[in-house]
PDB file of C-alpha atoms in Angstrom:
ATOM      1  CA  VAL A 286      -4.035 -15.014  -2.214  1.00  0.00           C
ATOM      2  CA  GLN A 287      -6.811 -12.582  -1.536  1.00  0.00           C
ATOM      3  CA  LEU A 288      -6.389  -8.869  -0.435  1.00  0.00           C
ATOM      4  CA  GLN A 289      -8.939  -6.500   0.905  1.00  0.00           C
ATOM      5  CA  ALA A 290      -7.899  -2.850   1.255  1.00  0.00           C
ATOM      6  CA  SER A 291      -9.874  -0.440   3.358  1.00  0.00           C
ATOM      7  CA  GLY A 292      -9.598   2.863   5.127  1.00  0.00           C
ATOM      8  CA  GLY A 293      -9.821   5.352   2.474  1.00  0.00           C
ATOM      9  CA  GLY A 294     -11.706   8.696   2.825  1.00  0.00           C
ATOM     10  CA  LEU A 295     -11.833  12.447   2.518  1.00  0.00           C
ATOM     11  CA  VAL A 296      -9.174  14.365   4.500  1.00  0.00           C
ATOM     12  CA  GLN A 297      -7.687  17.858   4.366  1.00  0.00           C
ATOM     13  CA  ALA A 298      -4.138  18.624   3.396  1.00  0.00           C
ATOM     14  CA  GLY A 299      -1.730  18.057   6.252  1.00  0.00           C
ATOM     15  CA  ASP A 300      -4.009  15.377   7.787  1.00  0.00           C
ATOM     16  CA  SER A 301      -3.110  11.733   8.439  1.00  0.00           C
ATOM     17  CA  LEU A 302      -4.990   8.666   7.322  1.00  0.00           C
ATOM     18  CA  GLY A 303      -4.343   4.925   7.746  1.00  0.00           C
ATOM     19  CA  LEU A 304      -5.154   2.204   5.237  1.00  0.00           C
ATOM     20  CA  SER A 305      -5.434  -1.460   5.937  1.00  0.00           C
ATOM     21  CA  CYS A 306      -4.858  -4.475   3.628  1.00  0.00           C
ATOM     22  CA  ALA A 307      -6.150  -7.843   5.001  1.00  0.00           C
ATOM     23  CA  VAL A 308      -4.378 -10.673   3.376  1.00  0.00           C
ATOM     24  CA  SER A 309      -5.482 -14.362   3.220  1.00  0.00           C
ATOM     25  CA  GLY A 310      -4.772 -17.539   1.218  1.00  0.00           C
ATOM     26  CA  PRO A 311      -2.013 -20.105   0.931  1.00  0.00           C
ATOM     27  CA  SER A 312       1.597 -19.168   1.542  1.00  0.00           C
ATOM     28  CA  PHE A 313       0.867 -15.485   1.583  1.00  0.00           C
ATOM     29  CA  ARG A 314       3.609 -14.960   4.127  1.00  0.00           C
ATOM     30  CA  ASN A 315       6.197 -15.978   1.515  1.00  0.00           C
ATOM     31  CA  HIS A 316       5.189 -12.777  -0.375  1.00  0.00           C
ATOM     32  CA  ALA A 317       5.967  -9.182  -0.404  1.00  0.00           C
ATOM     33  CA  VAL A 318       2.965  -6.867  -0.062  1.00  0.00           C
ATOM     34  CA  GLY A 319       3.048  -3.547  -1.960  1.00  0.00           C
ATOM     35  CA  TRP A 320       0.995  -0.535  -2.107  1.00  0.00           C
ATOM     36  CA  PHE A 321       0.231   1.337  -5.252  1.00  0.00           C
ATOM     37  CA  ARG A 322      -1.978   4.286  -6.230  1.00  0.00           C
ATOM     38  CA  GLN A 323      -3.678   5.506  -9.309  1.00  0.00           C
ATOM     39  CA  ALA A 324      -4.998   8.953  -9.816  1.00  0.00           C
ATOM     40  CA  PRO A 325      -7.590   9.633 -12.583  1.00  0.00           C
ATOM     41  CA  GLY A 326      -6.045   9.656 -15.950  1.00  0.00           C
ATOM     42  CA  LYS A 327      -2.585   8.616 -14.643  1.00  0.00           C
ATOM     43  CA  ASP A 328      -0.624   5.372 -14.543  1.00  0.00           C
ATOM     44  CA  ARG A 329      -0.566   3.075 -11.447  1.00  0.00           C
ATOM     45  CA  GLU A 330       2.289   4.344  -9.219  1.00  0.00           C
ATOM     46  CA  PHE A 331       4.381   2.490  -6.713  1.00  0.00           C
ATOM     47  CA  VAL A 332       3.996   3.764  -3.136  1.00  0.00           C
ATOM     48  CA  GLY A 333       5.887   1.121  -1.026  1.00  0.00           C
ATOM     49  CA  VAL A 334       6.435  -2.492  -0.257  1.00  0.00           C
ATOM     50  CA  ILE A 335       7.130  -4.700   2.734  1.00  0.00           C
ATOM     51  CA  SER A 336       8.473  -8.174   2.746  1.00  0.00           C
ATOM     52  CA  TRP A 337       6.264 -10.300   5.067  1.00  0.00           C
ATOM     53  CA  ILE A 338       9.152 -12.513   6.233  1.00  0.00           C
ATOM     54  CA  SER A 339      11.846  -9.859   6.828  1.00  0.00           C
ATOM     55  CA  ALA A 340       9.849  -6.727   7.214  1.00  0.00           C
ATOM     56  CA  ILE A 341      12.248  -5.059   4.882  1.00  0.00           C
ATOM     57  CA  LYS A 342      10.538  -2.019   3.300  1.00  0.00           C
ATOM     58  CA  THR A 343      11.113   0.299   0.467  1.00  0.00           C
ATOM     59  CA  TYR A 344       9.284   3.496  -0.523  1.00  0.00           C
ATOM     60  CA  ALA A 345       8.809   5.740  -3.388  1.00  0.00           C
ATOM     61  CA  ASP A 346      10.625   9.011  -3.082  1.00  0.00           C
ATOM     62  CA  SER A 347       7.339  10.914  -3.330  1.00  0.00           C
ATOM     63  CA  VAL A 348       6.178   9.439  -0.012  1.00  0.00           C
ATOM     64  CA  LYS A 349       9.468   8.750   1.817  1.00  0.00           C
ATOM     65  CA  GLY A 350       9.362  10.297   5.268  1.00  0.00           C
ATOM     66  CA  ARG A 351       5.589  10.728   5.195  1.00  0.00           C
ATOM     67  CA  PHE A 352       4.206   7.198   4.626  1.00  0.00           C
ATOM     68  CA  THR A 353       5.006   4.141   6.719  1.00  0.00           C
ATOM     69  CA  ILE A 354       4.200   0.534   5.863  1.00  0.00           C
ATOM     70  CA  SER A 355       3.897  -2.054   8.663  1.00  0.00           C
ATOM     71  CA  ARG A 356       2.438  -5.489   9.144  1.00  0.00           C
ATOM     72  CA  ASP A 357       0.641  -7.323  11.929  1.00  0.00           C
ATOM     73  CA  ASN A 358       1.221 -10.988  11.851  1.00  0.00           C
ATOM     74  CA  ALA A 359      -1.569 -11.913  14.245  1.00  0.00           C
ATOM     75  CA  LYS A 360      -4.207  -9.954  12.136  1.00  0.00           C
ATOM     76  CA  ASN A 361      -2.601 -10.931   8.745  1.00  0.00           C
ATOM     77  CA  THR A 362      -2.819  -7.294   7.823  1.00  0.00           C
ATOM     78  CA  VAL A 363      -0.509  -4.772   6.263  1.00  0.00           C
ATOM     79  CA  TYR A 364      -0.961  -1.148   6.992  1.00  0.00           C
ATOM     80  CA  LEU A 365      -0.113   2.019   5.202  1.00  0.00           C
ATOM     81  CA  GLN A 366       0.048   5.054   7.502  1.00  0.00           C
ATOM     82  CA  MET A 367       0.015   8.375   5.703  1.00  0.00           C
ATOM     83  CA  THR A 368       0.919  11.658   7.308  1.00  0.00           C
ATOM     84  CA  SER A 369       1.267  15.246   6.042  1.00  0.00           C
ATOM     85  CA  LEU A 370      -1.085  14.300   3.220  1.00  0.00           C
ATOM     86  CA  LYS A 371      -1.049  16.562   0.102  1.00  0.00           C
ATOM     87  CA  PRO A 372      -3.649  17.044  -2.645  1.00  0.00           C
ATOM     88  CA  GLU A 373      -1.428  15.237  -5.021  1.00  0.00           C
ATOM     89  CA  ASP A 374      -1.717  12.125  -2.811  1.00  0.00           C
ATOM     90  CA  THR A 375      -5.357  11.901  -4.011  1.00  0.00           C
ATOM     91  CA  ALA A 376      -5.856   8.491  -5.675  1.00  0.00           C
ATOM     92  CA  ALA A 377      -7.212   5.016  -5.439  1.00  0.00           C
ATOM     93  CA  TYR A 378      -4.890   2.982  -3.314  1.00  0.00           C
ATOM     94  CA  TYR A 379      -4.361  -0.674  -4.012  1.00  0.00           C
ATOM     95  CA  CYS A 380      -2.469  -3.455  -2.165  1.00  0.00           C
ATOM     96  CA  ALA A 381      -0.952  -6.362  -4.047  1.00  0.00           C
ATOM     97  CA  THR A 382       1.332  -9.288  -3.511  1.00  0.00           C
ATOM     98  CA  ALA A 383       4.566 -10.225  -5.393  1.00  0.00           C
ATOM     99  CA  HIS A 384       7.176 -12.997  -4.901  1.00  0.00           C
ATOM    100  CA  PHE A 385       9.805 -10.461  -4.229  1.00  0.00           C
ATOM    101  CA  LEU A 386      10.382  -6.802  -3.296  1.00  0.00           C
ATOM    102  CA  SER A 387       9.497  -4.850  -6.447  1.00  0.00           C
ATOM    103  CA  SER A 388       8.216  -1.382  -7.441  1.00  0.00           C
ATOM    104  CA  ALA A 389       6.976  -2.617 -10.829  1.00  0.00           C
ATOM    105  CA  PRO A 390       3.152  -3.264 -10.995  1.00  0.00           C
ATOM    106  CA  GLY A 391       3.847  -6.112 -13.514  1.00  0.00           C
ATOM    107  CA  ASP A 392       5.646  -8.147 -10.833  1.00  0.00           C
ATOM    108  CA  TYR A 393       2.483  -8.174  -8.684  1.00  0.00           C
ATOM    109  CA  ASP A 394       0.076 -11.158  -9.336  1.00  0.00           C
ATOM    110  CA  ASN A 395      -2.732 -10.600  -6.793  1.00  0.00           C
ATOM    111  CA  TRP A 396      -4.532  -7.302  -6.332  1.00  0.00           C
ATOM    112  CA  GLY A 397      -7.126  -6.013  -3.876  1.00  0.00           C
ATOM    113  CA  GLN A 398      -9.787  -3.601  -4.871  1.00  0.00           C
ATOM    114  CA  GLY A 399      -8.854   0.016  -4.544  1.00  0.00           C
ATOM    115  CA  THR A 400      -9.723   2.326  -1.635  1.00  0.00           C
ATOM    116  CA  LEU A 401     -10.184   6.026  -2.567  1.00  0.00           C
ATOM    117  CA  VAL A 402      -8.204   8.655  -0.754  1.00  0.00           C
ATOM    118  CA  THR A 403      -9.121  12.236  -1.436  1.00  0.00           C
ATOM    119  CA  VAL A 404      -7.038  15.143  -0.021  1.00  0.00           C
ATOM    120  CA  SER A 405      -8.600  18.526  -0.233  1.00  0.00           C
ATOM    121  CA  SER A 406      -6.508  21.701  -0.222  1.00  0.00           C
TER     122      SER A 406
END
């Protein structure tokens, strides 16, 4: 499974931004696709995850109500729509696949490259 994340950029606090994760490869629709982020000097942090089959989603408390994950079957793409962005949301954002819904980075076996989101105050 291959993943390609895109859509990062520089925004101001309170703005919205959407990220995309294009997924390809064998049986990827049997996977869950998660979003993680990593700020400089910090550990990789779970943001949210969606099951490709059921579309069940879970989110980290820090983003619940502000971020929304969705998927487009026709485009084989998972999206992360971020609203009410805060400076503390600044990080490199990664998408990854796992065989089940999980918030633990160690459960994910395929990772895309990061896309940088910078939120200025």
